[in-house]
């Protein structure tokens, strides 16, 4: 006889629930029987406790009217029709129905296939999977999932037991960090949570962990209490308006009646006080550093403003590469920028900032000079003592336009662009430098001429045999080979010679006048005396001429030796290019 399966509607696949119309279940709230529709539309009944299925409606589900009906009326219905297999929409739905069958029969995970098959073979859902291999595969999956669920349930129970045991230890207020496991067992073994942990070794391990945690909590609580007391004492010190120079003896005498003071021991109070003093010292140091930083920033702004003034004057041409601080300082000593930098306590002084600008200009100047020299040489301009700045600028401008014109070479175009970008102060300085050098050369040449003329005049004065009656031709023939003559030239020598002859003639005239005035006196002298005087006069003139000749020889020898061996002095040296 066919046994209807103990299936439940909630375990059936959704498609099967759509194909089969549910039958009105007449379940009693107190009954273990449930009614389910069969594959042929006929209902069967399943007992949840005994796992028994039947086509006959149990008495517990019978109503009073149904019990009064004769048994013969139900006989025709007892004739069973052959069960039709249940058709599922998908293979997964069939597999789920087969697994639900195993679940409904509460097949254990360790059951064998043969034992499980004997229990479920009469259920219609047994045929959900056709192939035996598919049934065994679904059975193995069911067993695997059930074992995992059983392990998870065991783990959950074990975790719950541990949590209950730890909660029991937490609730035990009489336990102290130094208590032993045996004492805890005597105090708590009457509680069911103690016995839920079956392993004594596990209980000991959990008890050890709890004791260590309890000890840590006690230590942390004590530490927090100490920190709270230290914080209160720090606040008390902060309210006391202490200074870095305050002494502990006076502070302790002042605060000894405070609660925060009494809450700490003597050593801790001293340590907190010292830390507070160090903090005050650090705050004072930081305040000084901030003040110094403000001063440094203010002084740096002053220097920047003064440097901006210097750069503005540089661009305006007030400062050039040849400027010097001694000449520039009076021009800006009344300015606010100069006075502010002058008051700075540290950093660069005004003169140093000025010299920095001059160094920058000198670097530019070293690059500008070769460019100006090349451009002026190409323009054919040469510096003279009377050269004008306008002509100099016109020469530069003409050379620049020529190099900017069409067909100019790449180097010439680059030179023109550099000339256009060059500072006007550099151009003026170069002009002044060149003109100044030309003037110096002219002055040096004039000085040399004057020296040569003086030497020639001295030579003429000491020349032997030169009288007022000597002619230029005679003198030139006699002395034109002398160095003094060659140094001044024939024209200047002629002029100086004439001046010397005129002086000699003037002396003779004066001497003649003096002789006429003394004539009467000379006539009174005797002829003997006259002869002696004439002899003496001749001898005197001859000795004087001989002495002058010796002096000239010595002077000429000395001049030749000096010319050969003397060195040029720094004053006579020709200045180099770039020097004023």
Coordinates of C-alpha atoms in Angstrom, one line a residue:
X1 CA 0.0 0.0 0.0
X2 CA 1.3 3.5 -0.9
X3 CA 2.4 5.8 2.1
X4 CA 1.8 9.4 1.4
X5 CA 5.0 11.5 2.1
X6 CA 5.4 13.6 5.2
X7 CA 5.9 16.8 3.0
X8 CA 5.1 20.3 4.0
X9 CA 3.9 23.0 1.7
X10 CA 6.6 25.5 2.7
X11 CA 9.3 23.0 1.4
X12 CA 7.8 22.4 -2.0
X13 CA 9.1 24.3 -5.0
X14 CA 7.3 27.5 -6.1
X15 CA 6.3 26.0 -9.5
X16 CA 4.9 22.9 -7.9
X17 CA 2.9 25.1 -5.5
X18 CA 1.4 26.8 -8.6
X19 CA 0.5 23.5 -10.3
X20 CA -1.2 22.0 -7.2
X21 CA -4.1 23.7 -5.7
X22 CA -4.0 23.6 -1.9
X23 CA -6.7 21.7 -0.1
X24 CA -8.5 23.3 2.9
X25 CA -6.5 22.1 5.8
X26 CA -8.5 21.2 8.8
X27 CA -5.9 21.3 11.5
X28 CA -6.7 21.4 15.1
X29 CA -4.5 23.6 17.1
X30 CA -3.7 20.8 19.6
X31 CA -3.1 18.1 16.9
X32 CA 0.2 16.8 15.6
X33 CA -1.4 15.9 12.3
X34 CA -1.2 18.1 9.2
X35 CA -3.1 17.8 5.9
X36 CA -1.3 18.1 2.6
X37 CA -2.5 17.7 -1.1
X38 CA -1.3 14.6 -2.9
X39 CA -0.1 14.4 -6.6
X40 CA -3.6 13.1 -7.7
X41 CA -5.5 15.8 -5.9
X42 CA -6.3 13.6 -2.9
X43 CA -5.2 14.8 0.5
X44 CA -3.0 12.9 2.9
X45 CA -2.1 13.4 6.5
X46 CA 1.3 13.6 8.2
X47 CA 2.2 13.3 11.9
X48 CA 5.0 15.6 12.9
X49 CA 5.9 13.6 15.9
X50 CA 5.7 10.0 14.7
X51 CA 6.6 10.8 11.0
X52 CA 3.7 8.7 9.9
X53 CA 1.7 9.5 6.7
X54 CA -1.8 8.1 5.9
X55 CA -4.7 8.7 3.5
X56 CA -7.2 8.2 6.2
X57 CA -8.1 11.3 8.1
X58 CA -7.1 10.8 11.8
X59 CA -9.7 10.9 14.5
X60 CA -8.2 14.0 16.0
X61 CA -9.0 15.9 12.8
X62 CA -12.5 14.4 12.5
X63 CA -15.4 16.7 13.2
X64 CA -18.5 15.5 15.0
X65 CA -20.5 15.2 11.8
X66 CA -17.8 13.3 10.1
X67 CA -17.6 10.8 13.0
X68 CA -21.4 10.0 12.6
X69 CA -21.1 9.1 8.9
X70 CA -21.1 5.3 8.3
X71 CA -17.8 3.7 7.4
X72 CA -19.4 2.4 4.3
X73 CA -19.7 5.9 2.8
X74 CA -16.0 6.3 2.9
X75 CA -15.3 2.8 1.4
X76 CA -15.5 3.9 -2.2
X77 CA -13.0 6.6 -1.5
X78 CA -10.6 4.1 -0.1
X79 CA -9.9 2.8 -3.6
X80 CA -6.6 4.2 -4.5
X81 CA -5.5 5.4 -7.8
X82 CA -1.9 4.9 -8.8
X83 CA 0.3 7.9 -7.7
X84 CA 1.6 10.1 -10.5
X85 CA 5.1 11.4 -10.4
X86 CA 5.5 15.1 -9.5
X87 CA 6.9 17.2 -12.3
X88 CA 9.2 20.1 -11.3
X89 CA 10.0 23.1 -13.5
X90 CA 13.8 23.0 -13.2
X91 CA 16.5 20.6 -12.0
X92 CA 17.3 23.0 -9.2
X93 CA 13.7 23.0 -8.0
X94 CA 13.7 19.1 -8.0
X95 CA 17.0 19.1 -6.0
X96 CA 15.6 21.5 -3.5
X97 CA 12.4 19.3 -3.1
X98 CA 14.6 16.2 -2.5
X99 CA 16.6 18.1 0.1
X100 CA 13.4 19.3 1.7
X101 CA 12.3 15.7 1.9
X102 CA 15.5 14.8 3.8
X103 CA 15.0 17.7 6.1
X104 CA 11.4 16.8 6.8
X105 CA 12.4 13.3 7.9
X106 CA 15.3 14.8 10.0
X107 CA 17.9 12.6 8.4
X108 CA 21.1 12.9 10.5
X109 CA 24.3 14.0 8.9
X110 CA 26.1 10.7 9.8
X111 CA 23.3 8.5 8.3
X112 CA 24.2 6.2 5.3
X113 CA 22.4 6.4 2.0
X114 CA 20.8 3.0 2.4
X115 CA 19.3 3.9 5.8
X116 CA 18.1 7.2 4.6
X117 CA 16.6 5.7 1.4
X118 CA 14.5 3.2 3.4
X119 CA 12.9 6.1 5.3
X120 CA 12.1 8.4 2.4
X121 CA 11.5 6.0 -0.5
X122 CA 7.7 6.0 -0.2
X123 CA 7.5 9.8 -0.3
X124 CA 6.4 11.2 -3.7
X125 CA 9.3 13.7 -3.6
X126 CA 11.7 10.8 -3.7
X127 CA 11.1 10.6 -7.4
X128 CA 11.9 14.3 -7.9
X129 CA 15.4 13.3 -9.1
X130 CA 15.3 10.5 -11.6
X131 CA 19.0 9.3 -11.6
X132 CA 20.4 7.5 -8.6
X133 CA 23.6 9.5 -8.9
X134 CA 21.7 12.8 -8.7
X135 CA 19.9 11.6 -5.5
X136 CA 23.2 10.6 -3.9
X137 CA 24.8 13.9 -4.9
X138 CA 21.9 15.8 -3.4
X139 CA 22.1 13.5 -0.3
X140 CA 25.8 14.3 0.1
X141 CA 25.2 18.0 -0.2
X142 CA 22.5 17.7 2.4
X143 CA 24.8 15.8 4.8
X144 CA 27.6 18.4 4.2
X145 CA 25.4 21.3 4.9
X146 CA 23.9 19.6 8.0
X147 CA 27.3 18.9 9.4
X148 CA 28.3 22.5 8.9
X149 CA 25.1 23.6 10.6
X150 CA 25.7 21.2 13.5
X151 CA 29.2 22.5 13.9
X152 CA 28.0 26.1 13.9
X153 CA 25.4 25.2 16.4
X154 CA 28.0 23.5 18.6
X155 CA 30.3 26.5 18.3
X156 CA 27.5 28.9 19.1
X157 CA 26.6 26.9 22.2
X158 CA 30.3 26.9 23.2
X159 CA 30.6 30.7 22.7
X160 CA 27.4 31.2 24.7
X161 CA 28.8 29.0 27.4
X162 CA 32.1 31.0 27.5
X163 CA 30.2 34.3 27.5
X164 CA 28.0 33.0 30.3
X165 CA 31.1 31.9 32.3
X166 CA 32.8 35.2 31.8
X167 CA 29.7 37.0 32.8
X168 CA 29.5 34.9 35.9
X169 CA 33.1 35.9 36.8
X170 CA 32.3 39.6 36.1
X171 CA 29.3 39.4 38.4
X172 CA 31.4 37.9 41.2
X173 CA 32.2 41.0 43.2
X174 CA 33.9 39.0 45.9
X175 CA 36.8 38.0 43.5
X176 CA 40.0 39.9 43.8
X177 CA 43.0 40.0 41.4
X178 CA 45.0 37.7 43.7
X179 CA 42.4 35.0 44.1
X180 CA 43.0 31.4 43.0
X181 CA 40.9 29.2 40.7
X182 CA 40.0 26.9 43.6
X183 CA 38.5 29.7 45.6
X184 CA 36.5 30.8 42.6
X185 CA 35.2 27.2 42.2
X186 CA 34.1 27.1 45.8
X187 CA 32.3 30.4 45.4
X188 CA 30.6 29.9 42.0
X189 CA 30.3 26.1 41.2
X190 CA 26.6 26.2 42.4
X191 CA 25.8 28.5 39.4
X192 CA 24.7 26.8 36.2
X193 CA 26.9 29.0 34.1
X194 CA 29.9 27.5 35.8
X195 CA 29.0 24.0 34.6
X196 CA 28.0 25.0 31.1
X197 CA 31.8 25.0 30.3
X198 CA 32.3 21.3 30.5
X199 CA 36.2 21.3 30.2
X200 CA 37.9 22.1 33.5
X201 CA 41.1 23.1 31.5
X202 CA 39.0 25.6 29.5
X203 CA 37.5 27.0 32.7
X204 CA 41.0 27.5 34.2
X205 CA 42.1 29.3 31.1
X206 CA 39.1 31.6 31.0
X207 CA 39.6 32.2 34.7
X208 CA 43.2 33.2 34.2
X209 CA 42.3 35.6 31.3
X210 CA 39.6 37.1 33.6
X211 CA 42.1 37.6 36.4
X212 CA 44.6 39.3 34.1
X213 CA 42.0 41.5 32.7
X214 CA 40.7 42.4 36.1
X215 CA 44.3 43.2 37.2
X216 CA 44.8 45.5 34.2
X217 CA 41.5 47.2 34.9
X218 CA 42.4 47.8 38.5
X219 CA 45.8 49.2 37.4
X220 CA 44.2 51.4 34.7
X221 CA 41.6 52.6 37.2
X222 CA 44.4 53.5 39.7
X223 CA 46.3 55.2 36.9
X224 CA 43.2 57.2 35.9
X225 CA 42.7 58.2 39.5
X226 CA 46.3 59.3 39.7
X227 CA 46.1 61.2 36.4
X228 CA 42.9 62.9 37.6
X229 CA 44.7 64.0 40.9
X230 CA 47.7 65.2 38.9
X231 CA 45.4 67.2 36.5
X232 CA 43.7 68.8 39.5
X233 CA 47.0 69.8 41.0
X234 CA 48.2 71.2 37.7
X235 CA 45.0 73.2 37.5
X236 CA 45.7 74.5 41.0
X237 CA 49.2 75.5 40.0
X238 CA 47.9 77.3 36.9
X239 CA 45.4 79.3 39.0
X240 CA 48.2 80.3 41.4
X241 CA 49.8 82.7 38.8
X242 CA 53.3 81.3 39.3
X243 CA 56.4 82.6 37.6
X244 CA 59.4 80.7 36.3
X245 CA 61.4 82.0 39.2
X246 CA 58.9 80.7 41.9
X247 CA 60.4 78.5 44.6
X248 CA 58.8 75.2 45.6
X249 CA 59.1 76.0 49.3
X250 CA 57.0 79.1 49.1
X251 CA 54.4 77.5 46.7
X252 CA 54.0 74.4 49.0
X253 CA 53.4 76.6 52.0
X254 CA 50.8 78.5 50.2
X255 CA 48.9 75.4 48.8
X256 CA 49.3 72.9 51.6
X257 CA 45.6 73.2 52.7
X258 CA 44.2 72.6 49.2
X259 CA 42.5 69.2 48.5
X260 CA 44.3 68.8 45.2
X261 CA 47.6 69.3 47.1
X262 CA 46.8 66.6 49.7
X263 CA 45.6 64.1 47.1
X264 CA 49.2 63.5 45.9
X265 CA 52.3 62.3 47.7
X266 CA 55.2 64.6 48.3
X267 CA 57.4 63.3 45.4
X268 CA 54.6 63.5 42.9
X269 CA 53.7 67.0 43.9
X270 CA 57.4 68.1 43.5
X271 CA 57.6 66.5 40.0
X272 CA 54.4 68.1 38.9
X273 CA 55.6 71.5 40.2
X274 CA 58.9 71.1 38.3
X275 CA 57.1 70.1 35.1
X276 CA 54.9 73.2 35.5
X277 CA 57.9 75.5 36.0
X278 CA 59.6 74.0 32.9
X279 CA 56.4 74.7 31.0
X280 CA 56.4 78.3 32.2
X281 CA 60.0 78.6 31.1
X282 CA 59.2 77.2 27.7
X283 CA 56.3 79.5 27.3
X284 CA 58.5 82.4 28.3
X285 CA 61.1 81.3 25.8
X286 CA 58.6 80.9 23.0
X287 CA 57.2 84.4 23.8
X288 CA 60.7 85.8 23.4
X289 CA 61.2 83.9 20.2
X290 CA 57.9 85.2 18.9
X291 CA 59.0 88.7 19.8
X292 CA 62.4 88.2 18.1
X293 CA 60.6 86.8 15.0
X294 CA 58.4 89.9 14.9
X295 CA 61.5 92.1 15.2
X296 CA 63.3 90.1 12.4
X297 CA 60.3 90.4 10.2
X298 CA 60.0 94.1 10.8
X299 CA 63.7 94.6 10.1
X300 CA 63.5 92.5 7.0
X301 CA 60.7 94.6 5.7
X302 CA 62.8 97.7 6.4
X303 CA 65.7 96.2 4.4
X304 CA 63.4 95.2 1.6
X305 CA 62.0 98.8 1.5
X306 CA 65.4 100.3 1.4
X307 CA 66.6 97.9 -1.3
X308 CA 63.5 98.8 -3.3
X309 CA 64.6 102.5 -3.0
X310 CA 68.1 101.6 -4.1
X311 CA 66.8 99.7 -7.1
X312 CA 64.5 102.6 -8.0
X313 CA 67.5 105.0 -7.9
X314 CA 69.5 102.5 -9.9
X315 CA 66.8 102.4 -12.6
X316 CA 66.6 106.2 -12.6
X317 CA 70.3 106.6 -13.0
X318 CA 71.0 108.1 -9.6
X319 CA 73.1 105.0 -8.8
X320 CA 75.7 103.9 -11.3
X321 CA 78.5 101.5 -11.3
X322 CA 80.9 104.3 -10.3
X323 CA 78.8 105.6 -7.4
X324 CA 80.2 105.5 -4.0
X325 CA 78.5 105.4 -0.6
X326 CA 80.2 108.5 0.7
X327 CA 78.7 110.6 -2.1
X328 CA 75.3 108.8 -2.2
X329 CA 74.5 108.7 1.6
X330 CA 73.8 112.4 2.0
X331 CA 71.2 112.2 -0.8
X332 CA 69.0 109.7 1.1
X333 CA 69.8 110.2 4.7
X334 CA 66.5 112.0 5.3
X335 CA 64.4 109.3 3.7
X336 CA 62.1 107.1 5.8
X337 CA 63.6 103.9 4.3
X338 CA 67.1 104.9 5.3
X339 CA 66.1 105.9 8.8
X340 CA 64.2 102.6 9.3
X341 CA 67.1 100.4 8.2
X342 CA 69.5 102.5 10.3
X343 CA 67.5 101.6 13.4
X344 CA 67.7 97.9 12.7
X345 CA 69.6 96.0 15.5
X346 CA 70.7 93.2 13.2
X347 CA 71.1 92.3 9.6
X348 CA 72.7 94.2 6.7
X349 CA 73.4 97.8 7.2
X350 CA 72.5 100.5 4.6
X351 CA 76.0 100.7 3.2
X352 CA 76.2 96.9 2.8
X353 CA 72.8 96.9 0.9
X354 CA 74.2 99.7 -1.3
X355 CA 77.3 97.8 -2.0
X356 CA 75.3 94.7 -3.0
X357 CA 73.5 96.8 -5.6
X358 CA 76.9 98.1 -6.8
X359 CA 78.2 94.5 -7.1
X360 CA 75.2 93.7 -9.3
X361 CA 75.8 96.7 -11.4
X362 CA 79.5 95.8 -11.7
X363 CA 78.5 92.3 -13.0
X364 CA 76.3 94.0 -15.6
X365 CA 79.1 96.5 -16.3
X366 CA 81.7 93.8 -17.1
X367 CA 79.3 92.5 -19.7
X368 CA 78.3 95.9 -21.1
X369 CA 81.8 97.3 -21.7
X370 CA 82.8 94.8 -24.5
X371 CA 79.5 95.4 -26.2
X372 CA 79.9 99.2 -26.1
X373 CA 83.6 99.0 -27.2
X374 CA 82.7 96.8 -30.2
X375 CA 79.7 99.0 -31.2
X376 CA 81.7 102.3 -31.0
X377 CA 84.7 100.8 -32.8
X378 CA 82.3 99.7 -35.6
X379 CA 80.8 103.2 -35.6
X380 CA 84.2 104.8 -35.8
X381 CA 83.8 106.9 -32.6
X382 CA 86.9 107.8 -30.7
X383 CA 86.9 109.6 -27.3
X384 CA 88.6 113.0 -27.1
X385 CA 88.9 115.5 -24.3
X386 CA 86.2 117.6 -25.8
X387 CA 83.8 114.8 -27.0
X388 CA 80.1 115.5 -26.5
X389 CA 77.7 113.0 -25.0
X390 CA 75.1 113.7 -27.8
X391 CA 77.6 112.7 -30.5
X392 CA 78.4 109.6 -28.5
X393 CA 74.7 108.6 -28.3
X394 CA 74.2 109.3 -32.0
X395 CA 77.1 107.0 -32.8
X396 CA 75.5 104.2 -30.7
X397 CA 72.1 104.8 -32.2
X398 CA 73.4 104.8 -35.7
X399 CA 75.3 101.6 -35.1
X400 CA 72.2 100.0 -33.5
X401 CA 69.9 100.9 -36.5
X402 CA 72.5 99.6 -38.9
X403 CA 72.7 96.3 -37.1
X404 CA 68.9 96.1 -36.8
X405 CA 68.4 96.6 -40.6
X406 CA 67.6 94.0 -43.1
X407 CA 70.4 91.6 -44.0
X408 CA 72.1 92.0 -40.6
X409 CA 74.0 89.0 -39.4
X410 CA 72.8 87.0 -36.4
X411 CA 75.6 88.2 -34.2
X412 CA 75.0 91.9 -35.1
X413 CA 71.3 91.5 -34.4
X414 CA 72.0 90.1 -31.0
X415 CA 74.4 93.0 -30.3
X416 CA 71.7 95.5 -31.3
X417 CA 69.2 93.8 -29.0
X418 CA 71.7 93.9 -26.1
X419 CA 72.4 97.6 -26.7
X420 CA 68.7 98.4 -26.7
X421 CA 68.3 96.6 -23.4
X422 CA 71.4 98.1 -21.8
X423 CA 71.0 100.6 -19.0
X424 CA 71.5 104.3 -19.9
X425 CA 73.7 104.7 -16.8
X426 CA 76.1 102.1 -18.2
X427 CA 76.3 104.0 -21.5
X428 CA 76.9 107.3 -19.7
X429 CA 79.5 105.7 -17.4
X430 CA 81.4 104.3 -20.4
X431 CA 81.3 107.8 -22.1
X432 CA 82.6 109.5 -19.0
X433 CA 85.2 106.9 -18.5
X434 CA 86.5 107.2 -22.1
X435 CA 86.4 111.0 -22.1
X436 CA 88.1 111.1 -18.7
X437 CA 90.8 108.8 -20.0
X438 CA 91.3 111.1 -23.0
X439 CA 91.5 114.1 -20.7
X440 CA 94.1 112.4 -18.5
X441 CA 96.1 111.4 -21.6
X442 CA 96.0 115.0 -22.8
X443 CA 97.0 116.3 -19.4
X444 CA 99.8 113.8 -19.1
X445 CA 101.0 114.8 -22.5
X446 CA 100.9 118.5 -21.5
X447 CA 102.7 117.7 -18.3
X448 CA 105.4 115.9 -20.3
X449 CA 105.7 118.9 -22.6
X450 CA 106.1 121.2 -19.7
X451 CA 108.8 119.0 -18.2
X452 CA 110.6 118.8 -21.4
X453 CA 110.4 122.5 -21.9
X454 CA 111.7 123.1 -18.3
X455 CA 114.6 120.7 -19.0
X456 CA 115.4 122.4 -22.3
X457 CA 115.3 125.8 -20.6
X458 CA 117.7 124.6 -18.0
X459 CA 119.9 123.1 -20.7
X460 CA 119.9 126.4 -22.6
X461 CA 120.8 128.3 -19.4
X462 CA 123.7 126.0 -18.8
X463 CA 124.9 125.7 -22.4
X464 CA 128.6 126.6 -22.9
X465 CA 129.5 129.4 -25.1
X466 CA 126.0 130.8 -25.4
X467 CA 125.9 134.6 -25.4
X468 CA 123.4 137.3 -26.2
X469 CA 124.9 137.6 -29.7
X470 CA 124.5 133.9 -30.5
X471 CA 122.1 133.2 -33.3
X472 CA 119.5 130.4 -33.6
X473 CA 121.2 128.8 -36.5
X474 CA 124.5 128.6 -34.5
X475 CA 122.7 127.1 -31.5
X476 CA 120.7 124.6 -33.6
X477 CA 123.8 123.4 -35.4
X478 CA 125.6 123.0 -32.1
X479 CA 122.8 121.3 -30.0
X480 CA 120.1 119.8 -32.2
X481 CA 121.4 116.3 -31.4
X482 CA 120.9 116.7 -27.7
X483 CA 118.1 114.8 -26.0
X484 CA 116.6 118.0 -24.5
X485 CA 116.4 119.5 -28.0
X486 CA 114.8 116.4 -29.5
X487 CA 112.3 116.1 -26.7
X488 CA 110.7 119.6 -27.3
X489 CA 111.2 119.9 -31.0
X490 CA 112.7 122.6 -33.1
X491 CA 109.7 125.0 -32.9
X492 CA 109.5 125.0 -29.1
X493 CA 113.3 125.0 -28.8
X494 CA 113.4 128.0 -31.1
X495 CA 110.9 129.8 -28.9
X496 CA 112.6 129.0 -25.6
X497 CA 116.0 129.9 -27.2
X498 CA 114.7 133.3 -28.2
X499 CA 113.3 133.9 -24.7
X500 CA 116.7 133.0 -23.2
X501 CA 118.5 135.3 -25.6
X502 CA 116.2 138.1 -24.7
X503 CA 116.9 137.6 -21.1
X504 CA 120.6 137.7 -21.7
X505 CA 120.3 140.9 -23.7
X506 CA 118.3 142.4 -20.9
X507 CA 121.0 141.4 -18.4
X508 CA 123.7 143.0 -20.6
X509 CA 121.8 146.2 -20.9
X510 CA 121.3 146.4 -17.1
X511 CA 125.0 145.6 -16.6
X512 CA 125.9 148.4 -19.0
X513 CA 123.8 150.9 -17.1
X514 CA 125.4 149.8 -13.9
X515 CA 128.8 150.2 -15.4
X516 CA 128.0 153.8 -16.6
X517 CA 126.9 154.7 -13.1
X518 CA 130.1 153.4 -11.7
X519 CA 132.4 155.0 -14.4
X520 CA 133.3 158.1 -12.3
X521 CA 134.5 155.9 -9.5
X522 CA 136.6 153.8 -11.9
X523 CA 138.3 156.8 -13.4
X524 CA 139.7 157.7 -9.9
X525 CA 141.5 154.4 -9.6
X526 CA 145.0 154.1 -10.8
X527 CA 145.9 152.4 -14.0
X528 CA 147.6 149.7 -12.0
X529 CA 144.4 149.0 -10.3
X530 CA 142.6 149.1 -13.6
X531 CA 144.9 146.6 -15.1
X532 CA 144.6 144.3 -12.1
X533 CA 140.8 144.6 -12.2
X534 CA 140.7 143.8 -15.9
X535 CA 142.9 140.8 -15.4
X536 CA 140.8 139.6 -12.5
X537 CA 137.6 140.1 -14.5
X538 CA 138.9 138.1 -17.4
X539 CA 140.1 135.4 -15.1
X540 CA 136.8 135.4 -13.2
X541 CA 134.8 135.1 -16.4
X542 CA 137.0 132.3 -17.6
X543 CA 136.7 130.3 -14.4
X544 CA 132.9 130.8 -14.3
X545 CA 132.6 129.5 -17.9
X546 CA 134.7 126.5 -17.0
X547 CA 132.5 125.8 -13.9
X548 CA 129.3 126.1 -16.0
X549 CA 130.7 123.6 -18.6
X550 CA 131.5 121.1 -15.9
X551 CA 128.1 121.5 -14.3
X552 CA 126.4 120.9 -17.7
X553 CA 128.5 117.8 -18.3
X554 CA 127.5 116.4 -14.9
X555 CA 123.8 117.2 -15.4
X556 CA 123.8 115.5 -18.8
X557 CA 125.4 112.4 -17.4
X558 CA 123.0 112.3 -14.5
X559 CA 120.0 112.8 -16.8
X560 CA 121.1 109.9 -19.1
X561 CA 121.7 107.6 -16.2
X562 CA 118.3 108.5 -14.7
X563 CA 116.4 107.9 -18.0
X564 CA 118.0 104.5 -18.3
X565 CA 117.3 103.2 -14.8
X566 CA 114.3 105.0 -13.2
X567 CA 110.9 103.3 -13.2
X568 CA 107.6 104.8 -14.1
X569 CA 105.7 106.1 -11.1
X570 CA 102.0 105.2 -10.6
X571 CA 101.2 108.9 -11.4
X572 CA 102.9 108.7 -14.8
X573 CA 101.4 105.3 -15.7
X574 CA 98.7 105.4 -18.3
X575 CA 95.3 104.3 -16.9
X576 CA 93.9 101.1 -18.1
X577 CA 90.6 100.9 -19.9
X578 CA 87.7 101.1 -17.5
X579 CA 89.5 103.3 -14.9
X580 CA 88.5 106.9 -14.3

